[in-house]
Backbone as a chain_set.jsonl record, in Angstrom:
{"seq": "MTLFRFIPIKAFLFVCLIFFFQPLYAQTVYFVDAAKADNSGNGLSWTNAKRDLQVAINLAVSGDEVWVKSGTYLPTHDPFGSTSPANNRDKTFLLKEGVKVYGGFAGTETSLGQRNWRTNITTLSGDLGTVNTLTDNAYHVVLAVNNTNATILDGFTVTRGYATAPSNSSITVSTRTIDRYKGAGISNINSSASFTNCIVTANSSDCTDQ", "coords": {"N": [[47.505, -28.423, -20.909], [46.253, -25.183, -21.12], [43.322, -23.795, -22.301], [42.097, -20.835, -23.722], [39.162, -19.015, -24.088], [38.08, -16.492, -26.031], [35.894, -13.778, -25.64], [34.072, -11.66, -27.731], [34.565, -8.126, -27.406], [32.332, -6.352, -27.563], [30.167, -8.076, -27.141], [30.759, -8.945, -24.589], [30.551, -6.552, -23.094], [27.843, -6.054, -23.451], [26.647, -8.202, -22.087], [27.55, -7.609, -19.519], [26.261, -5.166, -19.054], [23.59, -5.937, -19.008], [23.604, -7.535, -16.721], [24.268, -5.611, -14.833], [22.165, -3.726, -14.87], [19.885, -5.167, -14.393], [18.929, -5.535, -11.631], [17.714, -3.07, -11.201], [15.269, -3.241, -12.368], [14.014, -5.189, -11.067], [11.174, -6.517, -9.484], [8.593, -7.211, -7.222], [5.36, -8.567, -7.035], [2.756, -8.424, -4.795], [-0.126, -10.11, -3.623], [-3.489, -9.598, -2.571], [-6.361, -10.679, -0.869], [-9.428, -10.376, 0.489], [-11.101, -12.455, 1.076], [-9.644, -14.599, 1.897], [-8.748, -16.992, 4.436], [-6.771, -16.427, 6.275], [-3.454, -15.056, 6.822], [-1.576, -16.842, 5.895], [-0.633, -17.571, 3.391], [1.995, -16.992, 0.955], [1.683, -14.689, -0.426], [2.369, -14.267, -3.067], [0.868, -14.884, -5.26], [-2.47, -15.057, -6.651], [-3.704, -17.33, -5.664], [-2.259, -17.839, -3.36], [-2.679, -15.584, -1.814], [-2.366, -12.832, 0.526], [-4.464, -12.061, 3.333], [-4.82, -9.63, 4.697], [-4.382, -6.25, 3.911], [-2.408, -4.476, 4.979], [-0.45, -6.219, 5.858], [0.631, -7.177, 3.473], [1.61, -4.771, 2.381], [3.584, -4.2, 4.255], [5.402, -6.238, 3.736], [6.354, -5.559, 1.254], [8.867, -3.805, -0.675], [10.484, -0.767, -1.774], [9.549, -0.083, -5.085], [8.118, -2.377, -5.457], [4.847, -3.869, -6.106], [1.45, -3.944, -4.95], [-1.338, -5.837, -5.37], [-4.806, -5.705, -5.116], [-7.661, -7.494, -4.466], [-11.161, -7.046, -5.242], [-13.394, -6.0, -2.655], [-13.945, -5.429, 0.886], [-11.793, -3.82, 3.095], [-10.329, -3.543, 6.278], [-8.357, -1.496, 8.468], [-5.58, -3.041, 10.095], [-3.372, -2.619, 11.637], [-1.609, -0.292, 13.735], [0.277, 2.787, 13.093], [2.757, 2.001, 13.987], [3.038, -0.634, 13.732], [1.622, -2.265, 15.461], [-0.887, -4.623, 16.24], [-2.599, -4.5, 18.283], [-3.102, -1.846, 19.502], [-2.934, 0.711, 22.084], [-4.889, 2.598, 21.657], [-7.377, 1.735, 19.71], [-8.376, 3.08, 17.536], [-6.293, 4.246, 16.256], [-5.444, 2.571, 14.315], [-4.625, 2.131, 10.892], [-4.224, 2.37, 7.302], [-1.084, 2.34, 6.461], [0.93, 3.815, 4.162], [3.823, 2.854, 2.261], [7.095, 3.89, 1.485], [7.691, 4.228, -1.938], [6.213, 2.003, -2.656], [3.677, 0.627, -4.65], [0.261, 0.555, -4.612], [-2.482, -1.112, -5.752], [-5.933, -1.254, -6.378], [-9.016, -2.9, -7.433], [-9.202, -5.39, -8.702], [-10.339, -8.52, -10.058], [-9.353, -10.892, -9.265], [-8.13, -12.707, -10.87], [-6.374, -11.708, -12.638], [-3.409, -11.235, -14.611], [-1.931, -9.169, -15.416], [-1.461, -5.66, -14.895], [-2.977, -4.035, -16.532], [-5.301, -5.435, -16.982], [-7.119, -5.109, -14.964], [-10.183, -3.697, -13.556], [-11.075, -1.053, -11.992], [-13.418, 0.302, -11.653], [-15.579, -1.481, -11.787], [-14.816, -3.597, -10.157], [-15.106, -3.081, -7.176], [-13.142, -1.83, -4.633], [-12.722, -1.419, -1.355], [-11.478, 0.628, 1.196], [-12.005, 0.783, 4.457], [-12.753, 2.579, 7.426], [-14.303, 1.519, 9.403], [-14.079, 0.362, 12.136], [-14.491, -1.747, 15.078], [-17.788, -1.583, 16.386], [-20.071, -2.153, 13.852], [-21.131, 0.398, 11.679], [-21.143, 2.268, 13.684], [-19.961, 5.332, 14.319], [-18.236, 6.467, 16.23], [-16.225, 4.749, 17.077], [-14.598, 4.437, 14.956], [-11.71, 4.418, 12.707], [-9.272, 6.992, 13.084], [-7.834, 7.894, 10.873], [-8.183, 6.638, 7.696], [-6.36, 6.104, 5.635], [-2.893, 6.656, 5.759], [-0.2, 8.642, 4.898], [3.142, 9.348, 5.173], [5.933, 11.353, 4.835], [6.408, 10.486, 2.195], [7.492, 10.031, -1.219], [6.5, 10.822, -4.66], [6.694, 8.381, -5.817], [5.33, 6.621, -4.366], [2.239, 5.054, -4.442], [-1.312, 5.035, -4.422], [-4.015, 3.534, -5.837], [-7.118, 3.16, -7.313], [-9.175, 2.75, -5.351], [-11.945, 2.922, -3.013], [-12.237, 5.091, -0.389], [-13.311, 5.263, 2.829], [-15.444, 6.054, 5.698], [-13.762, 7.029, 7.679], [-13.099, 8.676, 10.782], [-12.257, 11.377, 12.133], [-12.224, 12.548, 14.946], [-11.415, 14.193, 17.804], [-9.87, 15.686, 20.728], [-8.33, 18.923, 20.263], [-5.651, 18.85, 20.874], [-4.844, 16.298, 20.563], [-2.754, 13.82, 19.375], [-0.384, 11.789, 17.497], [3.028, 10.785, 16.955], [4.668, 10.119, 14.007], [7.336, 8.911, 12.259], [8.813, 11.223, 12.88], [6.932, 13.171, 12.408], [4.079, 15.085, 13.298], [0.929, 13.76, 13.786], [-2.205, 14.722, 13.687], [-5.128, 13.771, 15.381], [-7.566, 14.768, 14.731], [-7.829, 15.549, 12.139], [-7.965, 14.946, 8.589], [-9.535, 12.521, 7.938], [-10.22, 10.62, 5.919], [-7.941, 10.415, 4.068], [-4.808, 11.065, 5.265], [-2.218, 13.003, 4.517], [0.915, 13.611, 5.082], [3.581, 15.801, 4.958], [4.202, 14.783, 2.436], [4.264, 13.576, -0.916], [2.818, 11.581, -2.068], [1.095, 9.685, -4.585], [-2.286, 9.731, -5.489], [-4.638, 8.073, -7.22], [-7.494, 7.478, -9.27], [-9.198, 7.182, -7.096], [-11.922, 7.162, -4.831], [-13.019, 9.206, -2.377], [-14.999, 9.241, 0.292], [-17.727, 9.921, 2.561], [-16.388, 10.48, 5.007], [-15.437, 11.923, 8.14], [-14.277, 14.836, 9.823], [-13.121, 16.735, 12.634], [-11.732, 19.044, 12.11], [-11.943, 21.242, 9.412], [-10.178, 22.063, 7.504], [-8.807, 20.321, 5.926]], "CA": [[47.455, -27.197, -21.717], [45.073, -24.376, -20.796], [42.735, -23.14, -23.471], [41.373, -19.609, -23.41], [38.128, -18.683, -25.072], [37.901, -15.056, -26.01], [34.564, -13.263, -25.953], [34.177, -10.334, -28.354], [34.396, -7.045, -26.432], [30.968, -5.824, -27.596], [29.273, -9.041, -26.496], [31.087, -8.922, -23.163], [29.967, -5.343, -22.52], [26.387, -6.2, -23.468], [26.298, -9.084, -20.984], [27.8, -6.874, -18.276], [25.224, -4.153, -18.88], [22.366, -6.632, -18.589], [23.787, -7.929, -15.327], [24.318, -4.414, -13.991], [20.888, -3.004, -14.799], [18.761, -6.031, -14.069], [18.314, -5.269, -10.324], [16.916, -1.854, -11.22], [13.94, -3.557, -12.859], [13.458, -6.257, -10.246], [9.937, -6.079, -8.845], [7.733, -8.273, -6.713], [3.952, -8.235, -6.893], [2.074, -9.113, -3.708], [-1.558, -10.207, -3.888], [-4.314, -9.502, -1.356], [-7.738, -11.121, -1.097], [-10.123, -10.341, 1.777], [-11.834, -13.705, 1.288], [-8.754, -15.614, 2.455], [-9.012, -17.277, 5.851], [-5.72, -15.851, 7.107], [-2.311, -14.531, 6.075], [-0.567, -17.898, 5.812], [-0.065, -17.632, 2.049], [3.193, -16.155, 0.802], [1.295, -13.428, -1.049], [3.0, -14.111, -4.372], [-0.088, -15.243, -6.312], [-3.847, -14.955, -6.165], [-3.987, -18.537, -4.887], [-1.587, -17.73, -2.062], [-2.771, -14.171, -1.436], [-2.549, -12.413, 1.903], [-5.815, -11.57, 3.629], [-4.818, -8.251, 5.182], [-3.618, -5.36, 3.049], [-1.212, -3.928, 5.616], [0.563, -7.275, 5.902], [1.293, -7.18, 2.167], [2.374, -3.522, 2.259], [4.762, -4.31, 5.099], [6.336, -7.143, 3.081], [6.876, -4.946, 0.032], [9.929, -2.806, -0.611], [10.355, 0.238, -2.822], [9.533, -0.648, -6.425], [7.158, -3.479, -5.504], [3.435, -3.55, -6.261], [0.474, -4.729, -4.2], [-2.599, -5.932, -6.101], [-5.84, -5.977, -4.118], [-8.924, -7.963, -5.028], [-12.354, -6.324, -4.797], [-13.865, -6.37, -1.322], [-13.798, -4.39, 1.9], [-10.618, -4.046, 3.931], [-10.228, -2.704, 7.467], [-6.987, -1.403, 8.993], [-5.27, -4.071, 11.09], [-2.188, -2.211, 12.386], [-1.389, 1.142, 13.907], [1.454, 3.174, 12.299], [3.977, 1.437, 14.558], [3.024, -2.067, 13.48], [0.901, -3.013, 16.481], [-2.255, -5.038, 15.944], [-3.385, -4.271, 19.501], [-2.632, -0.584, 20.087], [-3.677, 1.227, 23.234], [-6.072, 3.233, 21.081], [-7.682, 0.967, 18.497], [-8.711, 3.984, 16.436], [-5.064, 4.629, 15.566], [-5.204, 1.668, 13.196], [-4.696, 2.843, 9.624], [-3.429, 1.802, 6.222], [0.111, 3.163, 6.346], [1.63, 3.596, 2.903], [5.256, 2.635, 2.407], [7.833, 4.608, 0.451], [7.994, 3.577, -3.199], [5.346, 0.846, -2.903], [2.501, 0.989, -5.44], [-0.859, -0.265, -4.168], [-3.541, -1.021, -6.752], [-7.175, -1.972, -6.166], [-9.839, -3.053, -8.633], [-8.954, -6.675, -9.355], [-11.303, -9.595, -9.874], [-8.637, -11.977, -8.61], [-7.617, -13.649, -11.872], [-5.54, -10.951, -13.567], [-1.967, -11.484, -14.667], [-1.28, -7.903, -15.743], [-2.142, -4.509, -14.306], [-3.919, -3.493, -17.501], [-6.53, -6.227, -17.031], [-8.024, -4.791, -13.856], [-11.207, -2.687, -13.779], [-11.357, -0.538, -10.648], [-14.795, 0.817, -11.603], [-16.528, -2.576, -11.545], [-14.321, -4.395, -9.036], [-15.01, -2.076, -6.125], [-12.214, -2.21, -3.574], [-13.002, -0.406, -0.341], [-10.705, 0.751, 2.431], [-12.99, 1.322, 5.389], [-12.336, 2.817, 8.804], [-15.403, 1.106, 10.272], [-13.607, -0.561, 13.161], [-15.401, -1.898, 16.223], [-19.188, -1.854, 16.081], [-20.408, -1.757, 12.481], [-21.985, 1.579, 11.5], [-21.006, 3.197, 14.807], [-18.858, 6.191, 13.91], [-17.342, 6.919, 17.298], [-15.082, 3.858, 17.262], [-13.933, 4.275, 13.664], [-10.323, 4.859, 12.596], [-9.062, 8.432, 12.895], [-7.393, 8.063, 9.485], [-8.248, 5.371, 6.965], [-5.072, 5.979, 4.949], [-1.895, 7.593, 6.261], [1.05, 8.733, 4.13], [4.066, 10.231, 5.896], [7.283, 11.472, 4.262], [6.503, 9.694, 0.97], [7.649, 10.701, -2.511], [5.434, 10.457, -5.588], [6.85, 6.982, -6.228], [4.351, 5.892, -3.562], [0.982, 5.183, -5.183], [-2.555, 4.36, -4.062], [-4.753, 3.667, -7.09], [-8.251, 2.272, -7.552], [-9.855, 2.409, -4.104], [-12.895, 3.787, -2.323], [-11.756, 5.317, 0.976], [-14.533, 5.705, 3.487], [-15.773, 5.784, 7.098], [-12.818, 7.569, 8.639], [-13.785, 9.573, 11.725], [-11.194, 12.108, 12.834], [-12.795, 13.361, 16.019], [-10.58, 14.106, 19.001], [-9.485, 17.018, 21.206], [-7.402, 19.6, 19.361], [-4.266, 18.562, 21.25], [-4.653, 14.855, 20.488], [-1.94, 13.484, 18.203], [0.705, 10.833, 17.638], [4.182, 11.151, 16.135], [5.07, 9.055, 13.091], [8.503, 9.317, 11.454], [9.111, 12.586, 13.352], [5.854, 14.083, 12.016], [2.907, 15.092, 14.168], [-0.301, 13.347, 13.112], [-3.359, 15.126, 14.495], [-6.232, 12.814, 15.294], [-8.807, 15.464, 14.384], [-7.711, 15.983, 10.744], [-7.638, 13.979, 7.543], [-10.163, 11.24, 8.259], [-10.118, 9.679, 4.809], [-6.52, 10.288, 3.747], [-3.953, 12.056, 5.905], [-1.012, 13.026, 3.694], [1.74, 14.505, 5.892], [4.914, 16.003, 4.385], [4.229, 13.672, 1.489], [3.739, 13.811, -2.266], [2.298, 10.314, -2.575], [0.13, 9.851, -5.672], [-3.584, 9.092, -5.287], [-5.25, 8.055, -8.543], [-8.683, 6.631, -9.405], [-9.714, 6.925, -5.751], [-13.125, 7.864, -4.389], [-12.921, 9.459, -0.941], [-16.38, 9.6, 0.579], [-18.333, 9.608, 3.857], [-15.43, 10.606, 6.088], [-15.744, 13.1, 8.944], [-13.187, 15.374, 10.63], [-13.421, 17.923, 13.42], [-11.109, 20.163, 11.411], [-12.463, 21.255, 8.033], [-9.211, 22.652, 6.573], [-8.176, 19.255, 5.135]], "C": [[46.153, -26.463, -21.414], [44.591, -23.66, -22.036], [41.956, -21.915, -23.009], [40.361, -19.354, -24.521], [37.838, -17.196, -24.964], [36.477, -14.689, -26.416], [34.735, -11.898, -26.594], [33.839, -9.24, -27.356], [32.967, -6.535, -26.394], [30.001, -6.765, -26.881], [29.494, -9.046, -24.994], [30.463, -7.717, -22.472], [28.461, -5.451, -22.436], [25.925, -7.067, -22.302], [26.478, -8.382, -19.65], [26.717, -5.846, -18.004], [23.913, -4.78, -18.433], [22.452, -7.004, -17.117], [23.711, -6.733, -14.393], [22.954, -3.79, -13.81], [19.726, -3.883, -14.374], [18.145, -5.751, -12.701], [17.443, -4.031, -10.299], [15.487, -2.135, -11.636], [13.289, -4.683, -12.054], [12.241, -5.737, -9.494], [9.155, -7.296, -8.398], [6.32, -7.747, -6.631], [3.379, -9.085, -5.764], [0.569, -9.019, -3.929], [-2.323, -10.243, -2.566], [-5.757, -9.851, -1.699], [-8.433, -11.227, 0.264], [-10.866, -11.628, 2.082], [-10.951, -14.815, 1.854], [-8.997, -15.779, 3.951], [-8.005, -16.596, 6.763], [-4.594, -15.353, 6.208], [-1.211, -15.568, 5.868], [0.047, -18.036, 4.429], [1.135, -16.708, 1.93], [2.913, -14.836, 0.094], [1.786, -13.246, -2.465], [2.129, -14.564, -5.536], [-1.486, -15.037, -5.763], [-4.198, -16.162, -5.299], [-3.429, -18.441, -3.48], [-1.615, -16.306, -1.507], [-2.823, -13.988, 0.081], [-3.99, -11.958, 2.101], [-5.831, -10.084, 3.948], [-3.879, -7.389, 4.345], [-2.337, -4.872, 3.71], [-0.097, -4.955, 5.702], [1.342, -7.301, 4.595], [2.14, -5.926, 1.972], [3.664, -3.628, 3.069], [5.828, -5.226, 4.495], [7.052, -6.472, 1.913], [8.017, -3.982, 0.334], [9.751, -1.865, -1.797], [10.504, -0.394, -4.203], [8.558, -1.795, -6.581], [5.74, -2.953, -5.696], [2.603, -4.463, -5.376], [-0.839, -4.675, -4.965], [-3.683, -6.423, -5.149], [-7.15, -6.34, -4.804], [-10.092, -7.161, -4.454], [-12.853, -6.887, -3.463], [-13.669, -5.21, -0.372], [-12.679, -4.769, 2.858], [-10.615, -3.043, 5.083], [-8.766, -2.619, 7.897], [-6.76, -2.431, 10.086], [-4.094, -3.694, 11.991], [-2.227, -0.702, 12.641], [-0.102, 1.517, 13.158], [2.773, 2.582, 12.792], [4.012, -0.085, 14.451], [2.277, -2.901, 14.491], [-0.511, -3.379, 15.997], [-3.182, -4.859, 17.142], [-2.928, -2.983, 20.174], [-3.487, -0.168, 21.275], [-4.964, 1.911, 22.783], [-6.356, 2.559, 19.743], [-7.94, 1.846, 17.289], [-7.472, 4.521, 15.716], [-4.719, 3.673, 14.423], [-5.468, 2.4, 11.87], [-3.984, 2.034, 8.555], [-2.248, 2.743, 5.999], [0.833, 2.827, 5.049], [3.133, 3.544, 3.141], [5.984, 3.246, 1.217], [8.13, 3.732, -0.771], [7.144, 2.372, -3.535], [4.069, 1.321, -3.59], [1.369, 0.025, -5.114], [-2.033, -0.043, -5.112], [-4.741, -1.856, -6.337], [-7.885, -2.191, -7.485], [-9.64, -4.354, -9.377], [-10.083, -7.666, -9.068], [-10.665, -10.8, -9.191], [-8.138, -13.037, -9.568], [-6.581, -12.994, -12.781], [-4.068, -11.341, -13.469], [-1.202, -10.238, -15.1], [-2.115, -6.758, -15.192], [-3.214, -3.968, -15.235], [-5.231, -4.247, -17.574], [-7.537, -5.833, -15.955], [-9.062, -3.753, -14.296], [-11.661, -2.165, -12.419], [-12.779, 0.009, -10.526], [-15.798, -0.291, -11.275], [-16.104, -3.458, -10.371], [-14.04, -3.464, -7.851], [-14.155, -2.605, -4.971], [-12.228, -1.103, -2.525], [-12.038, -0.512, 0.839], [-11.595, 1.476, 3.426], [-12.394, 1.483, 6.781], [-13.334, 2.329, 9.826], [-14.967, -0.002, 11.239], [-14.671, -0.722, 14.249], [-16.807, -2.243, 15.778], [-19.538, -1.306, 14.705], [-21.409, -0.609, 12.494], [-22.042, 2.484, 12.732], [-19.769, 4.044, 14.559], [-17.816, 6.397, 14.994], [-16.18, 5.975, 17.591], [-14.344, 3.593, 15.95], [-12.507, 4.818, 13.69], [-10.254, 6.379, 12.428], [-8.686, 8.73, 11.445], [-7.468, 6.708, 8.795], [-6.905, 5.093, 6.299], [-4.128, 7.044, 5.492], [-0.64, 7.503, 5.39], [1.94, 9.758, 4.814], [5.437, 10.183, 5.221], [7.468, 10.619, 3.006], [6.776, 10.573, -0.252], [6.527, 10.246, -3.431], [5.628, 9.075, -6.204], [5.911, 6.075, -5.438], [2.967, 6.134, -4.15], [-0.137, 4.404, -4.489], [-3.514, 4.602, -5.216], [-5.889, 2.65, -7.127], [-9.024, 1.847, -6.32], [-10.967, 3.399, -3.772], [-12.446, 3.873, -0.873], [-12.889, 5.941, 1.778], [-14.545, 5.387, 4.979], [-14.669, 6.15, 8.082], [-13.512, 8.586, 9.523], [-12.742, 10.247, 12.61], [-11.804, 13.079, 13.831], [-11.991, 13.127, 17.289], [-10.312, 15.518, 19.493], [-8.391, 17.609, 20.319], [-5.933, 19.372, 19.702], [-3.938, 17.078, 21.178], [-3.903, 14.486, 19.209], [-0.995, 12.332, 18.53], [1.846, 11.305, 16.741], [4.627, 9.945, 15.324], [6.2, 9.576, 12.217], [8.811, 10.802, 11.659], [8.017, 13.592, 13.002], [4.675, 13.956, 12.97], [1.664, 14.774, 13.356], [-1.469, 13.687, 14.032], [-4.506, 14.155, 14.287], [-7.545, 13.464, 14.864], [-8.773, 16.018, 12.95], [-7.528, 14.779, 9.829], [-8.228, 12.599, 7.751], [-10.026, 10.211, 7.147], [-8.669, 9.377, 4.481], [-5.777, 11.412, 4.448], [-2.585, 11.962, 5.246], [-0.062, 14.064, 4.292], [3.155, 14.572, 5.329], [5.177, 14.983, 3.283], [3.676, 14.113, 0.146], [3.305, 12.5, -2.903], [1.209, 10.577, -3.609], [-1.14, 9.059, -5.373], [-4.365, 9.213, -6.593], [-6.444, 7.109, -8.542], [-9.257, 6.246, -8.044], [-10.962, 7.763, -5.493], [-13.041, 7.988, -2.874], [-14.274, 10.017, -0.502], [-16.791, 9.189, 1.985], [-17.294, 9.508, 4.971], [-15.726, 11.916, 6.84], [-14.551, 13.516, 9.78], [-13.691, 16.545, 11.45], [-12.9, 19.165, 12.726], [-11.509, 20.119, 9.956], [-11.446, 21.835, 7.044], [-8.45, 21.608, 5.781], [-9.229, 18.38, 4.526]], "O": [[45.077, -27.058, -21.45], [45.363, -23.0, -22.731], [41.238, -21.969, -22.011], [40.662, -19.461, -25.71], [37.401, -16.712, -23.92], [35.931, -15.209, -27.388], [35.463, -11.058, -26.066], [32.927, -9.401, -26.545], [32.428, -6.305, -25.312], [29.136, -6.33, -26.12], [28.544, -9.14, -24.218], [29.906, -7.847, -21.381], [27.857, -4.994, -21.465], [24.958, -6.741, -21.614], [25.655, -8.537, -18.748], [26.298, -5.67, -16.86], [23.207, -4.23, -17.587], [21.501, -6.815, -16.359], [23.158, -6.824, -13.297], [22.614, -3.365, -12.706], [18.667, -3.362, -14.023], [16.918, -5.727, -12.603], [16.531, -3.932, -9.478], [14.582, -1.369, -11.306], [12.155, -5.078, -12.327], [12.274, -4.643, -8.931], [9.07, -8.291, -9.117], [6.097, -6.613, -6.207], [3.499, -10.31, -5.772], [0.054, -7.989, -4.364], [-1.873, -10.831, -1.582], [-6.303, -9.375, -2.695], [-8.069, -12.065, 1.089], [-11.227, -11.871, 3.234], [-11.459, -15.864, 2.249], [-9.396, -14.84, 4.641], [-8.333, -16.227, 7.891], [-4.755, -15.242, 4.993], [-0.047, -15.213, 5.687], [1.149, -18.57, 4.303], [1.281, -15.761, 2.702], [3.783, -13.969, 0.015], [1.635, -12.16, -3.025], [2.595, -14.622, -6.674], [-1.671, -14.864, -4.558], [-4.913, -16.025, -4.306], [-4.049, -18.904, -2.522], [-0.689, -15.879, -0.817], [-3.266, -14.872, 0.815], [-4.651, -11.525, 1.157], [-6.734, -9.36, 3.529], [-2.729, -7.755, 4.104], [-1.285, -4.853, 3.072], [1.08, -4.6, 5.628], [2.566, -7.432, 4.599], [3.256, -6.002, 1.459], [4.72, -3.191, 2.612], [7.021, -5.017, 4.713], [8.208, -6.778, 1.62], [8.123, -3.427, 1.428], [8.967, -2.134, -2.707], [11.45, -1.138, -4.463], [8.201, -2.159, -7.701], [5.459, -1.774, -5.484], [2.986, -5.596, -5.086], [-1.391, -3.597, -5.186], [-3.508, -7.429, -4.46], [-7.673, -5.581, -5.62], [-10.025, -6.662, -3.331], [-12.745, -8.083, -3.19], [-13.267, -4.123, -0.788], [-12.626, -5.89, 3.364], [-10.865, -1.853, 4.889], [-8.013, -3.575, 7.709], [-7.642, -2.67, 10.912], [-3.84, -4.363, 12.992], [-2.802, 0.059, 11.863], [0.559, 0.623, 12.628], [3.787, 2.652, 12.098], [4.895, -0.74, 15.005], [2.288, -4.129, 14.401], [-1.223, -2.553, 15.425], [-4.395, -5.041, 17.035], [-2.42, -3.018, 21.295], [-4.613, -0.636, 21.447], [-5.997, 1.812, 23.445], [-5.652, 2.793, 18.76], [-7.75, 1.419, 16.151], [-7.591, 5.178, 14.682], [-3.799, 3.939, 13.649], [-6.412, 3.181, 11.753], [-3.226, 1.115, 8.868], [-2.401, 3.816, 5.416], [1.29, 1.701, 4.854], [3.645, 4.119, 4.102], [5.534, 3.128, 0.077], [8.726, 2.66, -0.665], [7.327, 1.768, -4.592], [3.453, 2.299, -3.164], [1.5, -1.183, -5.315], [-2.521, 1.078, -5.255], [-4.595, -3.026, -5.985], [-7.427, -1.732, -8.531], [-9.891, -4.415, -10.581], [-10.693, -7.655, -7.998], [-11.362, -11.63, -8.607], [-7.764, -14.133, -9.151], [-5.975, -13.672, -13.61], [-3.563, -11.718, -12.412], [0.029, -10.244, -15.148], [-3.331, -6.878, -15.043], [-4.251, -3.49, -14.774], [-6.188, -3.753, -18.17], [-8.708, -6.204, -16.048], [-8.86, -3.028, -15.27], [-12.523, -2.76, -11.773], [-13.289, 0.163, -9.417], [-16.767, -0.051, -10.555], [-16.955, -4.006, -9.67], [-12.894, -3.115, -7.57], [-14.413, -3.674, -4.417], [-11.793, 0.018, -2.789], [-11.818, -1.587, 1.397], [-11.899, 2.656, 3.25], [-11.633, 0.637, 7.25], [-13.235, 2.683, 11.001], [-15.429, -1.14, 11.16], [-15.62, 0.058, 14.331], [-17.004, -3.088, 14.904], [-19.324, -0.126, 14.429], [-22.402, -0.638, 13.221], [-22.895, 3.368, 12.814], [-18.65, 3.532, 14.586], [-16.625, 6.491, 14.695], [-15.239, 6.36, 18.285], [-13.566, 2.645, 15.844], [-12.141, 5.583, 14.583], [-11.069, 6.975, 11.723], [-9.164, 9.703, 10.861], [-6.875, 5.737, 9.265], [-6.376, 3.985, 6.387], [-4.52, 8.198, 5.666], [-0.094, 6.42, 5.178], [1.538, 10.904, 5.01], [6.025, 9.114, 5.057], [8.553, 10.087, 2.773], [6.34, 11.723, -0.306], [5.706, 9.407, -3.06], [4.818, 8.642, -7.024], [5.717, 4.911, -5.789], [2.562, 7.281, -4.338], [0.057, 3.278, -4.032], [-3.801, 5.752, -5.547], [-5.669, 1.446, -6.993], [-9.484, 0.708, -6.24], [-10.937, 4.555, -4.192], [-12.292, 2.852, -0.203], [-13.371, 7.023, 1.443], [-13.766, 4.565, 5.461], [-14.642, 5.637, 9.201], [-14.417, 9.287, 9.069], [-12.397, 9.755, 13.685], [-11.886, 14.282, 13.581], [-11.9, 12.003, 17.784], [-10.511, 16.47, 18.738], [-7.621, 16.875, 19.699], [-5.059, 19.675, 18.89], [-2.894, 16.641, 21.662], [-4.349, 14.794, 18.104], [-0.831, 11.954, 19.69], [1.639, 12.141, 15.861], [4.926, 8.886, 15.876], [6.036, 10.572, 11.513], [9.04, 11.534, 10.697], [8.179, 14.778, 13.286], [4.321, 12.856, 13.395], [1.377, 15.437, 12.358], [-1.691, 13.014, 15.039], [-4.814, 13.766, 13.16], [-8.536, 12.765, 14.654], [-9.596, 16.861, 12.592], [-7.01, 13.738, 10.235], [-7.499, 11.607, 7.741], [-9.742, 9.044, 7.417], [-8.218, 8.238, 4.596], [-6.088, 12.586, 4.244], [-1.879, 10.965, 5.397], [-0.212, 15.259, 4.041], [3.847, 13.559, 5.229], [6.255, 14.393, 3.216], [2.745, 14.915, 0.073], [3.407, 12.322, -4.116], [0.487, 11.571, -3.521], [-1.084, 7.873, -5.047], [-4.71, 10.314, -7.02], [-6.413, 6.062, -7.894], [-9.741, 5.129, -7.857], [-11.04, 8.925, -5.89], [-12.998, 6.98, -2.169], [-14.647, 11.128, -0.877], [-16.263, 8.223, 2.536], [-17.314, 8.574, 5.773], [-16.201, 12.887, 6.251], [-13.883, 12.675, 10.381], [-14.588, 17.269, 11.017], [-13.543, 20.214, 12.748], [-11.425, 19.067, 9.323], [-11.782, 22.078, 5.885], [-7.535, 21.954, 5.034], [-8.905, 17.424, 3.823]]}, "num_chains": 1, "name": "protein.A"}
């Protein structure tokens, strides 16, 4: 004999709605700590944090967050994912659509509201190559291309970008022309990415219209 157990319609609908909407709120937080020896950690906790910021950004998908511990971070990839590009100065922090990147952590926080970006200084620096030599610095410290305002960079000092190149020098990223002589600190191309609580300082460009 087969027994049927009936679930009240309201309860059934409630369970279905929870199941349906749950993926919309799914979110992964990736952790980054410059003091780590390498990127062998899975990035899912402070203990297992990634060392390089771009590695964590590349892992994230739209809706995810990246939490970055105080310290100084250098670009490790060019916009095409190469760690050894023909021109090392093309290395940049490339933002990813819908990914929210937050600096200002001490490395113990369990909620975003616990961070203090003013005291936990988190620096994105273009000082590649020889330290304090401008001519080998990144053309763009941060690059945002074709991003909506769901893409966020929050709580960073962006510095030491050096956008110096001939006026015809450029690369193409996601069908957009990126001039190497503009936007040394942050180059925001066809993008409405949100930049909050950021200090952009000591960057130099040949072109002064950005």
